[in-house]
C-alpha positions as a printed NumPy array, in Angstrom:
array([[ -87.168,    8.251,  -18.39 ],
       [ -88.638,    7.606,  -14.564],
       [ -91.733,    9.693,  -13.909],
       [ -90.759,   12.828,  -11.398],
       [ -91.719,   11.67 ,   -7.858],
       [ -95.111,   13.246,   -6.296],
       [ -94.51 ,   15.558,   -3.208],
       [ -95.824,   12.814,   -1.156],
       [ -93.095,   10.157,   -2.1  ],
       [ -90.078,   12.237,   -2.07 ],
       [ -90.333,   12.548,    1.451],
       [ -90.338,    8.847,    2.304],
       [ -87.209,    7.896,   -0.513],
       [ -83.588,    6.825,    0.391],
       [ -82.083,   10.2  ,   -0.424],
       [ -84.201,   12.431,    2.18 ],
       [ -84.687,    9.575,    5.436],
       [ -81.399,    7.357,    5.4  ],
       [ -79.842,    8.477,    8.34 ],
       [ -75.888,    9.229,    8.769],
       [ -73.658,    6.022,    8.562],
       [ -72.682,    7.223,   11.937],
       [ -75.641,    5.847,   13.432],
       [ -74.75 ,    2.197,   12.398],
       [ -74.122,   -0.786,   15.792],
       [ -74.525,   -4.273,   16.31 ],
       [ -78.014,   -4.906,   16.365],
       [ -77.965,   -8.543,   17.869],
       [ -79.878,  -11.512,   15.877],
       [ -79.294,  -15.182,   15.442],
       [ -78.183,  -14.87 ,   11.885],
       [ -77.418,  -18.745,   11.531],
       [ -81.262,  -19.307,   11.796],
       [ -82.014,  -16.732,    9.17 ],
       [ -80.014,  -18.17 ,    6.935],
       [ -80.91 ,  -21.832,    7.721],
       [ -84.694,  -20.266,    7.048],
       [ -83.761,  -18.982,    4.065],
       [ -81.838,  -21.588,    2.815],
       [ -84.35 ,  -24.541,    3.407],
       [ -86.801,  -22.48 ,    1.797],
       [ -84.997,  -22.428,   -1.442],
       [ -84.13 ,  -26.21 ,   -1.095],
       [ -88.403,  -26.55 ,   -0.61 ],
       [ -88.73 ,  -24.094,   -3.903],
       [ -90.63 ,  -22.156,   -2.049],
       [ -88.523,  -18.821,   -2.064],
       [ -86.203,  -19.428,   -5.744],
       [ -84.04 ,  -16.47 ,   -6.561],
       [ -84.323,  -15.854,  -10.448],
       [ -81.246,  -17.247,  -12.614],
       [ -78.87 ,  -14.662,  -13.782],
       [ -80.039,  -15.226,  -17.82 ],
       [ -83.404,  -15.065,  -16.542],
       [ -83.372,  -11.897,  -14.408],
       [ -83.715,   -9.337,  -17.072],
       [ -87.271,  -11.129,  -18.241],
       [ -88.4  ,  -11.143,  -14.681],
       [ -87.246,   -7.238,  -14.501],
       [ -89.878,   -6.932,  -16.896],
       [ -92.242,   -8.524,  -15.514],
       [ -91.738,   -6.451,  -12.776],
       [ -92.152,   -3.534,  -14.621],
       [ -94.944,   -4.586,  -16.643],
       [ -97.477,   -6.279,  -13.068],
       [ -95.903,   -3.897,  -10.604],
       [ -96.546,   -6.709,   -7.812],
       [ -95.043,   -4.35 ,   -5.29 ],
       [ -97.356,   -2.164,   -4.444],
       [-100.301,   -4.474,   -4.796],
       [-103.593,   -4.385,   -2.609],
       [-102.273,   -7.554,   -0.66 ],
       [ -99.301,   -6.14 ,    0.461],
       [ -99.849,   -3.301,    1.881],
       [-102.785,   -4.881,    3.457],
       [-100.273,   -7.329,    5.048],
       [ -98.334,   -4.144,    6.084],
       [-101.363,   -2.889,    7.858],
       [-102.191,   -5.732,    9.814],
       [ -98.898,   -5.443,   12.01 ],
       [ -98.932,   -1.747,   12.196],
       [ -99.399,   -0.431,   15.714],
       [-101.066,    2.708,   14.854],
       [-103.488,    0.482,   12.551],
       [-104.389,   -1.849,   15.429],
       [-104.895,    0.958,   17.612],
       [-107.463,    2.666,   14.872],
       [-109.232,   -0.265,   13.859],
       [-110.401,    1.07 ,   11.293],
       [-112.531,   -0.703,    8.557],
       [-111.49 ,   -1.283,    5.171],
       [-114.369,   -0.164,    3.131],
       [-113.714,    3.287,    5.378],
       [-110.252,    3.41 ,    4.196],
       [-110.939,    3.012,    0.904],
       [-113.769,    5.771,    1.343],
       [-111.188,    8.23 ,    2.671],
       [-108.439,    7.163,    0.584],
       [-109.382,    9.523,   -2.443],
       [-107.714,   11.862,   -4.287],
       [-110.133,   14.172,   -3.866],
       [-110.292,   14.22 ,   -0.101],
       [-106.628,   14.216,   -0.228],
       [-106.293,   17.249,   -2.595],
       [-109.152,   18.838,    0.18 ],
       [-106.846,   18.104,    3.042],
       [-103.987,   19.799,    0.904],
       [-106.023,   22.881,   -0.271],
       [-106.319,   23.397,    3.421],
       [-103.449,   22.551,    5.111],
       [-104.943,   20.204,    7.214],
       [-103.156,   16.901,    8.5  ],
       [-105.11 ,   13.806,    6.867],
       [-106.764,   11.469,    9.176],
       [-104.237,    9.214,   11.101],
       [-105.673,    5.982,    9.503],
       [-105.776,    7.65 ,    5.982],
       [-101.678,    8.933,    6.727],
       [-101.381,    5.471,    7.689],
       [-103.03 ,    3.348,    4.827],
       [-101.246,    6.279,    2.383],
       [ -97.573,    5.821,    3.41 ],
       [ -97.925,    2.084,    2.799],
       [ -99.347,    2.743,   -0.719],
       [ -96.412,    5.124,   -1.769],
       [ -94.338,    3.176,   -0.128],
       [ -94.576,    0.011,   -1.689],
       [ -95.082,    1.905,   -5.124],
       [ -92.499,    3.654,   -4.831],
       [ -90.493,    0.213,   -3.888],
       [ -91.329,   -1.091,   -7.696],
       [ -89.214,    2.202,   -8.57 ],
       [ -86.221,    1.489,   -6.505],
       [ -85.987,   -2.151,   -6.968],
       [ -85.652,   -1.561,  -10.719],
       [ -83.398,    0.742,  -10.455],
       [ -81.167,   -1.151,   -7.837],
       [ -81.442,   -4.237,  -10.128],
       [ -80.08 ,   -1.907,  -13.292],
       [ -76.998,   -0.642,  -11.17 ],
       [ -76.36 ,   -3.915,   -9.93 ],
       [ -77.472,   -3.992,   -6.555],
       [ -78.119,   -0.91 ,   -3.882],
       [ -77.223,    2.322,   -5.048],
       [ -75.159,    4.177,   -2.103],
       [ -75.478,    7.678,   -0.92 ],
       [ -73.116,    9.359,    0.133],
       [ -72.3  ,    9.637,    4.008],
       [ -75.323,    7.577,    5.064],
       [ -76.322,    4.331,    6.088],
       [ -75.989,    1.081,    3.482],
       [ -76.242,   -2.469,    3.659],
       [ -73.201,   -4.386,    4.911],
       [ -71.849,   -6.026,    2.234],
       [ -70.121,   -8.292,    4.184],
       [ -73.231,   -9.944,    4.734],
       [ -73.294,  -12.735,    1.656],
       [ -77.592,  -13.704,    1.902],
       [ -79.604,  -11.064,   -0.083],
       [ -82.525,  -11.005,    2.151],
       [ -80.525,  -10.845,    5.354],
       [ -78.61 ,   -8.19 ,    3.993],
       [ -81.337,   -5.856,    3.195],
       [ -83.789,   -6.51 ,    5.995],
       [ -80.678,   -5.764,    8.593],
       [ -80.174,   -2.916,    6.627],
       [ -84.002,   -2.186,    7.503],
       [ -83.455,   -2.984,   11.375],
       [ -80.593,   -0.383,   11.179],
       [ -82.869,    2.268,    9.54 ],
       [ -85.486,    1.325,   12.141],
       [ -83.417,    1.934,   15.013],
       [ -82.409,    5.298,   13.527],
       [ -85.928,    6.51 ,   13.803],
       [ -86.936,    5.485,    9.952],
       [ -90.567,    4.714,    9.508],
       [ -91.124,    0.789,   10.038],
       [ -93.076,    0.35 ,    6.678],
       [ -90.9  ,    2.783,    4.626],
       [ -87.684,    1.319,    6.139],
       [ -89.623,   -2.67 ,    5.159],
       [ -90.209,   -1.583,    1.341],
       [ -86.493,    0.132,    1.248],
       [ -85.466,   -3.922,    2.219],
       [ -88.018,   -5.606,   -0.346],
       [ -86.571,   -3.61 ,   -2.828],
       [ -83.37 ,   -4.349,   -2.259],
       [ -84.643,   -8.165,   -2.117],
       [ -86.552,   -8.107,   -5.356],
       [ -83.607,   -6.291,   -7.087],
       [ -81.25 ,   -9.708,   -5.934],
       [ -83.996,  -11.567,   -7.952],
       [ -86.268,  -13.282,   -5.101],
       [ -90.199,  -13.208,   -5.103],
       [ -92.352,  -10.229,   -3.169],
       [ -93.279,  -12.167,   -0.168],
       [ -95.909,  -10.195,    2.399],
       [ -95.146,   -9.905,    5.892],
       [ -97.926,  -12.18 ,    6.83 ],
       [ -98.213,  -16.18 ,    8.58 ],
       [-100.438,  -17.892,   10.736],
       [-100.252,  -15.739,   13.547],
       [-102.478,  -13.029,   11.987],
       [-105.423,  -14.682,   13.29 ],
       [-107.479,  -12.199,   15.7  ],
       [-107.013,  -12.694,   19.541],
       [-110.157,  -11.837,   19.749],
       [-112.691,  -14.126,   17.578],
       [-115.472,  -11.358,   17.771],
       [-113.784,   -8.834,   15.468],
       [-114.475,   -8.769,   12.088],
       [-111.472,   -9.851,    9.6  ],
       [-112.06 ,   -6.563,    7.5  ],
       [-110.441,   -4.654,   10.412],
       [-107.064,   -4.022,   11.73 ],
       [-106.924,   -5.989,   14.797],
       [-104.635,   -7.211,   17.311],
       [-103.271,  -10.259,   16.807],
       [-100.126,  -12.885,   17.456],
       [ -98.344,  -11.234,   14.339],
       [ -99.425,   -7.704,   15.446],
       [ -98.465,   -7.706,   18.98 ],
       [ -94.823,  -10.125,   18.313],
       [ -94.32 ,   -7.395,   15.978],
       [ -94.522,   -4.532,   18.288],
       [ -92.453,   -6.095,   20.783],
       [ -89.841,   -6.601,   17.951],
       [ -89.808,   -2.965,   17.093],
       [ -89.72 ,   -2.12 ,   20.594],
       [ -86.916,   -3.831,   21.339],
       [ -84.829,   -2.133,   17.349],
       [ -85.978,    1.174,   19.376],
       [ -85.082,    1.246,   22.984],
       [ -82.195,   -2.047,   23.323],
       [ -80.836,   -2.201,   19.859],
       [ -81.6  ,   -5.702,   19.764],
       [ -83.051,   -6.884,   16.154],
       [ -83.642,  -10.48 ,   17.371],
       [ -87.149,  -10.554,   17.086],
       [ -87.407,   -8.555,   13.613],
       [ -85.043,  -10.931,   12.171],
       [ -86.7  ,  -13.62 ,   13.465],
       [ -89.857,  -12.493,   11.917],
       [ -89.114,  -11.842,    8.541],
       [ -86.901,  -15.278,    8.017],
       [ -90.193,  -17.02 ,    8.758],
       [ -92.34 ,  -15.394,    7.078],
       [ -89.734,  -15.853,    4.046],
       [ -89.402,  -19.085,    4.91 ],
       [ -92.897,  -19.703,    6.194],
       [ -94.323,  -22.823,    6.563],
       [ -97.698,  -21.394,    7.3  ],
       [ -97.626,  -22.309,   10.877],
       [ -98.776,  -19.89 ,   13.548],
       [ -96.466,  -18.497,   16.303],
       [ -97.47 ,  -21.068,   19.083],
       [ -96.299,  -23.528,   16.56 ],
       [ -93.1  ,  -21.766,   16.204]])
């Protein structure tokens, strides 16, 4: 049987943040490039989905490595988060402050943890909590609904399109960018593709002076903020689309390349 949930990651699952079904509308992308991405990817063998008489040994090794919630990832995570870019803060710091015993002190009295600690902490439980679902999705045979809120379209036939409009939706609704991202990777690594971080060539710093250890603005960064922007305030998921089916289907070129 699963492990119970900590307190911290049963406030970020499916069950307690999907918003109502109600808040579903066209979110406008060019879905023929996505799947074009996508689709010369697999033809390049860079993104192969695992064949069906094959998925149940990769379900273990998913079980067994965990790759979800690896260092890297959330790492790649943090490098297009606004607040992180704002912060700036330093790696070694975070992993300084990200302790369970300065978290239990923060706890014991009732203060809020640091912003880049909250940060650096919801992408941890996030993606670990990511390994979770995508094992169970995979067992159940794809996502598992709840009732009254918002699920993928099925009508929409490519895996990772499916689940990462599913993400723009939850997005839109006010969801937490990174929890809303590993609720989609699940769903992704479920259908039997590889993890694959949000990350490509335009991570490089604008700013040559800043040291790579640090969350810093960059091409990625600030492309990515426009493309939440735009989920947020026009209901347009052209540029999140856009983003992920690159980096999916990344051919390690940097945005002016694009």
């Amino acid at each position: 049987p699963a492990e119970p949930l900590d307190e911290f990651t049963s406030r970020i699952t499916p069950e307690r943040l999907l918003p109502s079904k109600t808040v579903r509308r066209v979110l406008p992308y060019d879905a023929a490039a996505f799947r074009r991405r996508i689709a010369r990817a697999d033809r390049l063998g860079t993104l192969r989905r695992s064949a069906p008489d094959v998925r149940s040994n990769w379900i273990e090794l998913l079980r067994r490595d965990g790759p979800l919630h690896t260092g890297d990832y959330v790492s790649a995570d943090l490098e297009i988060d606004a607040d992180m870019v704002a912060y700036g803060v330093e790696r070694m710091a975070l992993n300084q402050i990200f302790d369970d015993e300065v978290i239990e002190t923060y706890k014991e009295f009732g203060g809020d943890l640091p912003p880049a600690t909250a940060r650096y902490w919801l992408a941890s439980a996030a993606h670990n909590h990511a390994e979770r679902l995508a094992l169970a999705y995979a067992a159940h045979g794809g996502f598992v609904e709840v009732r009254g809120r918002l699920a993928p379209l099925k009508s929409i036939s490519c895996d990772i399109e499916r689940a990462f409009e599913f993400g723009a939706q939850a997005i839109a609704a006010e969801v937490d960018p990174i929890v809303a991202r590993s609720w989609a990777t699940a769903i992704v690594v479920a259908s039997g593709y590889p993890k694959v971080t949000l990350r490509w060539g335009g991570n490089q710093p604008l700013d040559a002076t800043y040291s790579r250890s640090v969350p810093m603005p960059s091409l990625a960064s600030d492309y990515y903020a426009k493309a939440l922007e735009d989920l947020r305030e026009r209901a347009d998921a052209t540029r999140f689309m856009d983003y992920v089916s690159r980096c999916y289907g990344s051919t390690g070129k940097a945005l002016s390349d694009w």
